[in-house]
Amino acid sequence: MKRSHKPAPSASDRGIRRAIAYAAALGTCWGALPLLFLNDASVGGKLLIACLCSGMLGGGAFVLASIPPAAIAFSGPIAAGSFLALLLGGDKDYLLTLVVLLVYSLVLLRAVTNYAEGIERRIKTQIEAEAKASERLDRLHASGLHALGGMASGVAHEIAQPLAAASAYVETSKRLLERPDAEARPLLERSLRAASEQIDHVGEIVARLRRFLLEGKPSLTYVGLQALIEEACRVNASFLGDADVDVRLNLRARRDAVRADRVQIMQVLSNLLRNAVDATAGLPQRHIVITCREEADCIRTDVADSGTGVAEGVRESLFEPFMTTKPKGMGVGLAMSRTIIEAHGGKIWMEPNASGGATFSFLLPCDLQSESEEAERTPA
Ligand code: ADP
């Protein structure tokens, strides 16, 4: 024979049951009061009993409102006792009291259920908020990994060059070691010094990444923005090529020096490029035009695409985290881009194109120091 094992009631269940039992016992005692004494009492006594019962009915219902069954177990017998006593007494003078008591009980009962519903709503809202928060945490974790992945590809690209150079210098050094002549010695020293410099450079890049991950602060250096745009296109070349998107560069800033963290700005450019490619998916004409020009004391970059444009309801929250319309999107690319650009003292925004598609633009302040150094170097 199968036995069903019911789970043992929890401590809070046991507490609720006990409260209901006590409330029912107390309510029954109070409910017996009018039945026993009301009809034999004087007019003043009747009034006193009616007031006491009404007060108990209201007060008890409110005190126990957070446990509706206990509130009903308490006020039910009092209401029933009062009604019965008034009905059995057959005293027409008390009919009005009966009606008032009835209305009063109904109002109280309604208040109790309202209160309980409010508590239930609050609990539900809290549970939903907690579920959302935990979902957000999961996505944040995933997006953190995604962002790290993106940044890692930028760093890998930066590291590859000095590592290749260091490896070439070491190869040269090996060959120089085999040469017996005296001229090889200074060449060997120079080659080893150059290899060591390249390896130090790799160390700097890794330290910069570590600093950013630990402190979240950009590591600012002089960056020529137009060269960085070209580099971003090279880094994403296979992605752009696979999508068969035509990318045109319109780099016309005479001065393009910004103080920036090149890995982070590369990340922004890659995000904008990849979004532009996604926006043109499936369309016969797939163009992206990247323009770079001066605007007051800033350098402005526009990434314009011939895509579908930003959906109407998405515009207001475009740069908010987790805003995505893509089935496998994370919705962190633009939010992260805004954080990066604003950390550099710039701003980023989107405008729809007159001919369709969207243009994402960002401004970065010019590096005035490197400009004044440049002016000092250039004779008038
Ligand atoms: P994801 O690409 O993971 O969705 P993003 O933060 O990069 O995250 O983009 C958020 C949303 O903004 C996208 O899902 C898309 O709806 C919209 N969006 C971004 N770039 C473009 C664009 N060039 N054209 C149209 N919509 C875009």
Short mmCIF file of N, CA, C and O and ligand atoms in Angstrom, two decimals, residues 271-272 275-276 278-279 305 308-311 314 318 320 323-326 328-335 358 360, ligand 1:
data_model
loop_
_atom_site.label_atom_id
_atom_site.label_comp_id
_atom_site.label_asym_id
_atom_site.label_seq_id
_atom_site.Cartn_x
_atom_site.Cartn_y
_atom_site.Cartn_z
N ASN A 271 31.44 47.70 -31.23
CA ASN A 271 30.00 47.55 -30.92
C ASN A 271 29.16 48.22 -31.98
O ASN A 271 28.17 47.65 -32.47
N LEU A 272 29.53 49.47 -32.34
CA LEU A 272 28.72 50.22 -33.31
C LEU A 272 28.77 49.55 -34.68
O LEU A 272 27.75 49.45 -35.37
N ASN A 275 26.63 46.33 -34.54
CA ASN A 275 25.19 46.66 -34.54
C ASN A 275 24.76 47.11 -35.94
O ASN A 275 23.66 46.76 -36.39
N ALA A 276 25.60 47.89 -36.60
CA ALA A 276 25.27 48.38 -37.94
C ALA A 276 25.14 47.20 -38.90
O ALA A 276 24.22 47.14 -39.73
N ASP A 278 24.35 44.10 -38.05
CA ASP A 278 23.10 43.39 -37.69
C ASP A 278 21.89 44.10 -38.28
O ASP A 278 20.94 43.47 -38.74
N ALA A 279 21.93 45.46 -38.25
CA ALA A 279 20.76 46.24 -38.70
C ALA A 279 20.54 46.11 -40.20
O ALA A 279 19.43 46.34 -40.68
N ASP A 305 24.41 53.66 -41.00
CA ASP A 305 24.16 52.42 -41.74
C ASP A 305 22.90 52.53 -42.59
O ASP A 305 22.08 53.42 -42.39
N THR A 308 17.65 48.90 -41.04
CA THR A 308 16.21 49.05 -40.85
C THR A 308 15.87 50.24 -39.95
O THR A 308 14.71 50.63 -39.85
N GLY A 309 16.87 50.80 -39.29
CA GLY A 309 16.61 51.91 -38.36
C GLY A 309 16.21 51.37 -37.00
O GLY A 309 15.85 50.19 -36.86
N VAL A 310 16.27 52.24 -36.01
CA VAL A 310 15.96 51.82 -34.64
C VAL A 310 14.44 51.79 -34.47
O VAL A 310 13.76 52.74 -34.83
N ALA A 311 13.96 50.69 -33.92
CA ALA A 311 12.51 50.52 -33.74
C ALA A 311 11.97 51.64 -32.83
O ALA A 311 12.66 52.08 -31.92
N VAL A 314 12.01 51.62 -29.01
CA VAL A 314 13.32 51.29 -28.44
C VAL A 314 14.14 52.56 -28.19
O VAL A 314 15.03 52.58 -27.35
N LEU A 318 17.42 53.17 -25.61
CA LEU A 318 18.45 52.55 -26.44
C LEU A 318 19.76 52.28 -25.70
O LEU A 318 20.41 51.25 -25.89
N GLU A 320 20.07 52.02 -22.43
CA GLU A 320 19.88 51.40 -21.11
C GLU A 320 20.40 49.97 -21.15
O GLU A 320 20.30 49.31 -22.18
N MET A 323 18.70 46.40 -22.90
CA MET A 323 17.71 46.77 -23.91
C MET A 323 18.12 46.07 -25.21
O MET A 323 19.17 46.39 -25.78
N THR A 324 17.34 45.10 -25.63
CA THR A 324 17.70 44.41 -26.87
C THR A 324 16.44 43.99 -27.62
O THR A 324 15.42 43.73 -27.01
N THR A 325 16.55 43.97 -28.95
CA THR A 325 15.44 43.46 -29.76
C THR A 325 15.90 42.20 -30.49
O THR A 325 15.15 41.66 -31.30
N LYS A 326 17.13 41.78 -30.21
CA LYS A 326 17.66 40.61 -30.93
C LYS A 326 17.41 39.35 -30.11
O LYS A 326 17.58 39.38 -28.89
N LYS A 328 19.11 36.75 -29.68
CA LYS A 328 20.25 36.31 -28.87
C LYS A 328 21.06 37.49 -28.36
O LYS A 328 22.23 37.35 -28.01
N GLY A 329 20.42 38.69 -28.36
CA GLY A 329 21.14 39.90 -27.93
C GLY A 329 21.28 39.95 -26.42
O GLY A 329 20.53 39.31 -25.69
N MET A 330 22.27 40.70 -25.98
CA MET A 330 22.49 40.88 -24.54
C MET A 330 22.02 42.26 -24.11
O MET A 330 21.75 42.50 -22.93
N GLY A 331 21.98 43.21 -25.04
CA GLY A 331 21.57 44.56 -24.69
C GLY A 331 22.56 45.29 -23.80
O GLY A 331 22.17 46.13 -22.99
N VAL A 332 23.84 44.96 -23.92
CA VAL A 332 24.83 45.67 -23.09
C VAL A 332 25.79 46.50 -23.91
O VAL A 332 26.49 47.36 -23.38
N GLY A 333 25.83 46.26 -25.24
CA GLY A 333 26.82 46.93 -26.09
C GLY A 333 26.70 48.45 -26.02
O GLY A 333 27.68 49.14 -25.76
N LEU A 334 25.49 48.97 -26.22
CA LEU A 334 25.31 50.42 -26.23
C LEU A 334 25.43 51.00 -24.83
O LEU A 334 25.98 52.10 -24.65
N ALA A 335 24.92 50.27 -23.84
CA ALA A 335 25.04 50.75 -22.45
C ALA A 335 26.53 50.88 -22.08
O ALA A 335 26.96 51.88 -21.50
N ALA A 358 20.19 54.12 -39.40
CA ALA A 358 20.47 54.94 -38.21
C ALA A 358 21.92 55.42 -38.23
O ALA A 358 22.78 54.79 -38.85
N PHE A 360 24.81 56.40 -35.45
CA PHE A 360 25.25 56.51 -34.06
C PHE A 360 26.48 57.41 -34.05
O PHE A 360 27.42 57.19 -34.83
P1 ADP B 1 22.44 44.01 -28.56
O1 ADP B 1 23.19 44.26 -29.84
O2 ADP B 1 22.97 42.85 -27.78
O3 ADP B 1 20.96 43.96 -28.73
P2 ADP B 1 23.09 46.76 -27.94
O4 ADP B 1 23.09 47.49 -26.62
O5 ADP B 1 24.31 46.85 -28.74
O6 ADP B 1 22.74 45.26 -27.59
O7 ADP B 1 21.85 47.29 -28.80
C1 ADP B 1 20.58 47.44 -28.19
C2 ADP B 1 19.49 47.51 -29.23
O8 ADP B 1 19.59 48.74 -29.97
C3 ADP B 1 19.54 46.45 -30.30
O9 ADP B 1 18.92 45.25 -29.88
C4 ADP B 1 18.78 47.10 -31.47
O10 ADP B 1 17.39 46.97 -31.29
C5 ADP B 1 19.12 48.57 -31.29
N1 ADP B 1 20.19 48.99 -32.22
C6 ADP B 1 21.49 49.14 -31.93
N2 ADP B 1 22.18 49.55 -33.02
C7 ADP B 1 21.28 49.67 -34.02
C8 ADP B 1 21.35 50.04 -35.41
N3 ADP B 1 22.50 50.41 -35.99
N4 ADP B 1 20.20 50.06 -36.14
C9 ADP B 1 19.02 49.71 -35.55
N5 ADP B 1 18.89 49.34 -34.26
C10 ADP B 1 19.99 49.31 -33.50
#
